[in-house]
Amino acid sequence: NLTVEANSITVGGGTGIDVNGTVLAPLTVESNTMTCSSSTTYGILVTTGDADFDLVGNTVTGATLGEGIVPLMPGFVRGNTTTNCKWGISISSIRNPTIGPELTGQAGNTISSCTTTGLLFDSATNTSLVRKNTISSNYNGIVTKSGALPDIGTVADNGNNDLESNTNLCIWNR
């Protein structure tokens, strides 16, 4: 088990929190604040083999060169805030993390003021569930490419995502 909790991190370059290699479930990254610089590549990067993870209540700001949160494994990304990043949350994996709350009453993510895309899916087999997120004031809100098919909501299971004031497109299937 690994828990990274309640840290304040100033990232001068590179990555704020990088969890990779073999980690036994559960992995929890919670309530951390990442203040990034213009040379930051990743705020939080998770590439942990097959361990499920929970990224909850983290704040990443200012990763203007790169990505705020990059979850590349199965798990939950909820209650996080990313602002002023190039990409807010970026998923280029087949592992399908859930973006938003897993249970009623939990908070979704707030993704805003990203210069390229708030929420990016870039993997041919990605089918992540996306629920109850606020995605606003980005250049593009949600972008799917390379054949990614995230579940942003259906008639039977509403996404309840709030997309507003994104400059170019709110949802773009490239």
Tab-separated table of C-alpha atoms in Angstrom:
chain	number	residue	atom	x	y	z
A	1	ASN	CA	0.000	0.000	0.000
A	2	LEU	CA	1.165	3.506	-0.776
A	3	THR	CA	-0.383	6.778	0.368
A	4	VAL	CA	0.847	10.243	-0.628
A	5	GLU	CA	-1.261	12.718	1.303
A	6	ALA	CA	-1.444	16.391	2.347
A	7	ASN	CA	1.760	17.689	0.779
A	8	SER	CA	2.465	21.108	-0.686
A	9	ILE	CA	4.849	20.721	-3.616
A	10	THR	CA	6.455	23.403	-5.777
A	11	VAL	CA	7.567	21.828	-9.049
A	12	GLY	CA	10.445	23.687	-10.705
A	13	GLY	CA	10.574	21.304	-13.679
A	14	GLY	CA	9.839	17.685	-14.446
A	15	THR	CA	7.133	15.951	-12.366
A	16	GLY	CA	5.549	16.700	-8.998
A	17	ILE	CA	4.394	13.191	-7.994
A	18	ASP	CA	5.438	10.206	-10.126
A	19	VAL	CA	4.187	6.786	-8.994
A	20	ASN	CA	5.513	3.983	-11.189
A	21	GLY	CA	6.784	0.455	-10.982
A	22	THR	CA	5.185	-2.175	-8.779
A	23	VAL	CA	2.831	-0.812	-6.124
A	24	LEU	CA	0.421	-3.052	-4.246
A	25	ALA	CA	-3.160	-1.836	-4.180
A	26	PRO	CA	-4.508	0.340	-2.832
A	27	LEU	CA	-2.631	3.421	-3.992
A	28	THR	CA	-3.969	6.743	-2.699
A	29	VAL	CA	-2.779	10.202	-3.744
A	30	GLU	CA	-4.926	12.635	-1.772
A	31	SER	CA	-5.152	16.313	-0.815
A	32	ASN	CA	-1.813	17.364	-2.302
A	33	THR	CA	-1.218	20.832	-3.748
A	34	MET	CA	1.089	21.090	-6.748
A	35	THR	CA	2.289	24.527	-7.838
A	36	CYS	CA	4.007	24.016	-11.169
A	37	SER	CA	6.325	26.131	-13.311
A	38	SER	CA	6.412	26.721	-17.051
A	39	SER	CA	8.848	23.781	-17.393
A	40	THR	CA	6.711	21.231	-15.483
A	41	THR	CA	5.971	18.101	-17.519
A	42	TYR	CA	3.455	16.437	-15.154
A	43	GLY	CA	1.783	17.462	-11.930
A	44	ILE	CA	0.748	13.891	-10.989
A	45	LEU	CA	1.747	10.872	-13.094
A	46	VAL	CA	0.536	7.363	-12.186
A	47	THR	CA	1.942	4.358	-14.099
A	48	THR	CA	1.832	1.584	-11.489
A	49	GLY	CA	1.334	-1.699	-13.280
A	50	ASP	CA	-2.035	-3.167	-12.320
A	51	ALA	CA	-2.612	-1.484	-8.948
A	52	ASP	CA	-5.951	0.308	-8.611
A	53	PHE	CA	-5.596	3.873	-7.413
A	54	ASP	CA	-7.585	6.733	-5.959
A	55	LEU	CA	-6.538	10.273	-6.890
A	56	VAL	CA	-8.754	12.489	-4.787
A	57	GLY	CA	-8.829	16.129	-3.732
A	58	ASN	CA	-5.515	17.167	-5.310
A	59	THR	CA	-4.866	20.615	-6.780
A	60	VAL	CA	-2.504	21.130	-9.716
A	61	THR	CA	-1.886	24.622	-11.098
A	62	GLY	CA	0.452	26.104	-13.682
A	63	ALA	CA	1.751	23.083	-15.648
A	64	THR	CA	1.724	25.236	-18.772
A	65	LEU	CA	4.182	22.948	-20.608
A	66	GLY	CA	2.445	19.695	-19.790
A	67	GLU	CA	-0.294	17.746	-18.066
A	68	GLY	CA	-1.868	18.328	-14.678
A	69	ILE	CA	-2.935	14.753	-13.918
A	70	VAL	CA	-2.028	11.661	-15.958
A	71	PRO	CA	-3.693	8.453	-14.700
A	72	LEU	CA	-2.532	5.523	-16.841
A	73	MET	CA	-3.957	2.694	-14.712
A	74	PRO	CA	-7.424	1.538	-13.591
A	75	GLY	CA	-8.787	3.532	-10.672
A	76	PHE	CA	-10.655	6.685	-9.705
A	77	VAL	CA	-9.854	10.347	-10.360
A	78	ARG	CA	-12.286	12.474	-8.347
A	79	GLY	CA	-12.537	15.750	-6.512
A	80	ASN	CA	-9.346	17.137	-8.077
A	81	THR	CA	-8.771	20.637	-9.423
A	82	THR	CA	-6.496	21.425	-12.364
A	83	THR	CA	-6.036	24.991	-13.597
A	84	ASN	CA	-3.704	26.769	-15.997
A	85	CYS	CA	-2.169	23.599	-17.418
A	86	LYS	CA	-1.596	22.717	-21.074
A	87	TRP	CA	-3.797	19.621	-20.554
A	88	GLY	CA	-5.827	19.293	-17.338
A	89	ILE	CA	-6.294	15.511	-17.185
A	90	SER	CA	-4.751	13.428	-19.959
A	91	ILE	CA	-5.355	9.707	-20.523
A	92	SER	CA	-3.363	7.857	-23.168
A	93	SER	CA	-3.907	4.364	-21.842
A	94	ILE	CA	-6.101	1.323	-22.356
A	95	ARG	CA	-6.677	1.013	-18.596
A	96	ASN	CA	-9.904	3.091	-18.367
A	97	PRO	CA	-9.804	5.048	-15.104
A	98	THR	CA	-13.107	6.543	-13.914
A	99	ILE	CA	-13.045	10.338	-14.169
A	100	GLY	CA	-15.468	11.605	-11.538
A	101	PRO	CA	-17.103	10.179	-8.417
A	102	GLU	CA	-17.597	6.464	-7.874
A	103	LEU	CA	-20.329	6.896	-5.258
A	104	THR	CA	-23.251	9.273	-4.742
A	105	GLY	CA	-22.224	12.364	-2.805
A	106	GLN	CA	-18.591	12.377	-3.918
A	107	ALA	CA	-17.237	15.342	-5.856
A	108	GLY	CA	-16.293	15.381	-9.512
A	109	ASN	CA	-13.200	17.113	-10.887
A	110	THR	CA	-12.889	20.798	-11.726
A	111	ILE	CA	-10.788	21.414	-14.837
A	112	SER	CA	-10.339	25.004	-15.994
A	113	SER	CA	-8.183	27.470	-17.910
A	114	CYS	CA	-6.141	24.855	-19.781
A	115	THR	CA	-4.497	26.168	-22.936
A	116	THR	CA	-4.999	23.045	-25.090
A	117	THR	CA	-7.609	20.681	-23.596
A	118	GLY	CA	-9.291	20.194	-20.234
A	119	LEU	CA	-9.807	16.422	-20.529
A	120	LEU	CA	-7.930	14.458	-23.230
A	121	PHE	CA	-8.475	10.802	-24.206
A	122	ASP	CA	-5.833	9.523	-26.625
A	123	SER	CA	-5.965	5.716	-26.824
A	124	ALA	CA	-7.730	3.450	-29.308
A	125	THR	CA	-9.272	1.208	-26.671
A	126	ASN	CA	-10.078	3.712	-23.919
A	127	THR	CA	-13.660	3.529	-22.609
A	128	SER	CA	-13.310	5.512	-19.362
A	129	LEU	CA	-16.440	6.527	-17.481
A	130	VAL	CA	-16.713	10.344	-17.161
A	131	ARG	CA	-19.243	11.650	-14.611
A	132	LYS	CA	-20.094	14.875	-12.724
A	133	ASN	CA	-17.084	16.984	-13.723
A	134	THR	CA	-16.936	20.737	-14.264
A	135	ILE	CA	-14.886	21.531	-17.369
A	136	SER	CA	-14.760	25.252	-18.109
A	137	SER	CA	-12.782	28.082	-19.677
A	138	ASN	CA	-10.339	25.765	-21.486
A	139	TYR	CA	-9.438	26.040	-25.163
A	140	ASN	CA	-11.167	22.651	-25.748
A	141	GLY	CA	-13.274	20.966	-23.069
A	142	ILE	CA	-13.118	17.211	-23.802
A	143	VAL	CA	-11.135	15.804	-26.737
A	144	THR	CA	-11.213	12.169	-27.849
A	145	LYS	CA	-8.758	10.976	-30.480
A	146	SER	CA	-7.005	7.862	-31.776
A	147	GLY	CA	-10.298	5.955	-31.549
A	148	ALA	CA	-10.914	6.585	-27.836
A	149	LEU	CA	-14.554	6.077	-26.816
A	150	PRO	CA	-15.008	7.366	-23.261
A	151	ASP	CA	-18.511	7.153	-21.793
A	152	ILE	CA	-19.371	10.823	-21.233
A	153	GLY	CA	-23.030	9.991	-20.588
A	154	THR	CA	-25.951	8.149	-22.147
A	155	VAL	CA	-29.741	8.392	-22.051
A	156	ALA	CA	-29.800	5.558	-19.503
A	157	ASP	CA	-26.899	6.933	-17.413
A	158	ASN	CA	-26.514	10.703	-17.634
A	159	GLY	CA	-22.977	12.054	-17.518
A	160	ASN	CA	-23.978	15.156	-15.525
A	161	ASN	CA	-20.786	16.863	-16.653
A	162	ASP	CA	-20.887	20.656	-16.747
A	163	LEU	CA	-19.053	22.003	-19.808
A	164	GLU	CA	-19.100	25.771	-20.143
A	165	SER	CA	-17.197	28.653	-21.720
A	166	ASN	CA	-14.611	26.483	-23.475
A	167	THR	CA	-13.201	28.708	-26.224
A	168	ASN	CA	-13.034	26.381	-29.235
A	169	LEU	CA	-15.153	23.244	-28.625
A	170	CYS	CA	-16.782	21.724	-25.553
A	171	ILE	CA	-16.596	18.133	-26.892
A	172	TRP	CA	-14.455	17.212	-29.883
A	173	ASN	CA	-14.179	13.710	-31.348
A	174	ARG	CA	-11.093	14.109	-33.557
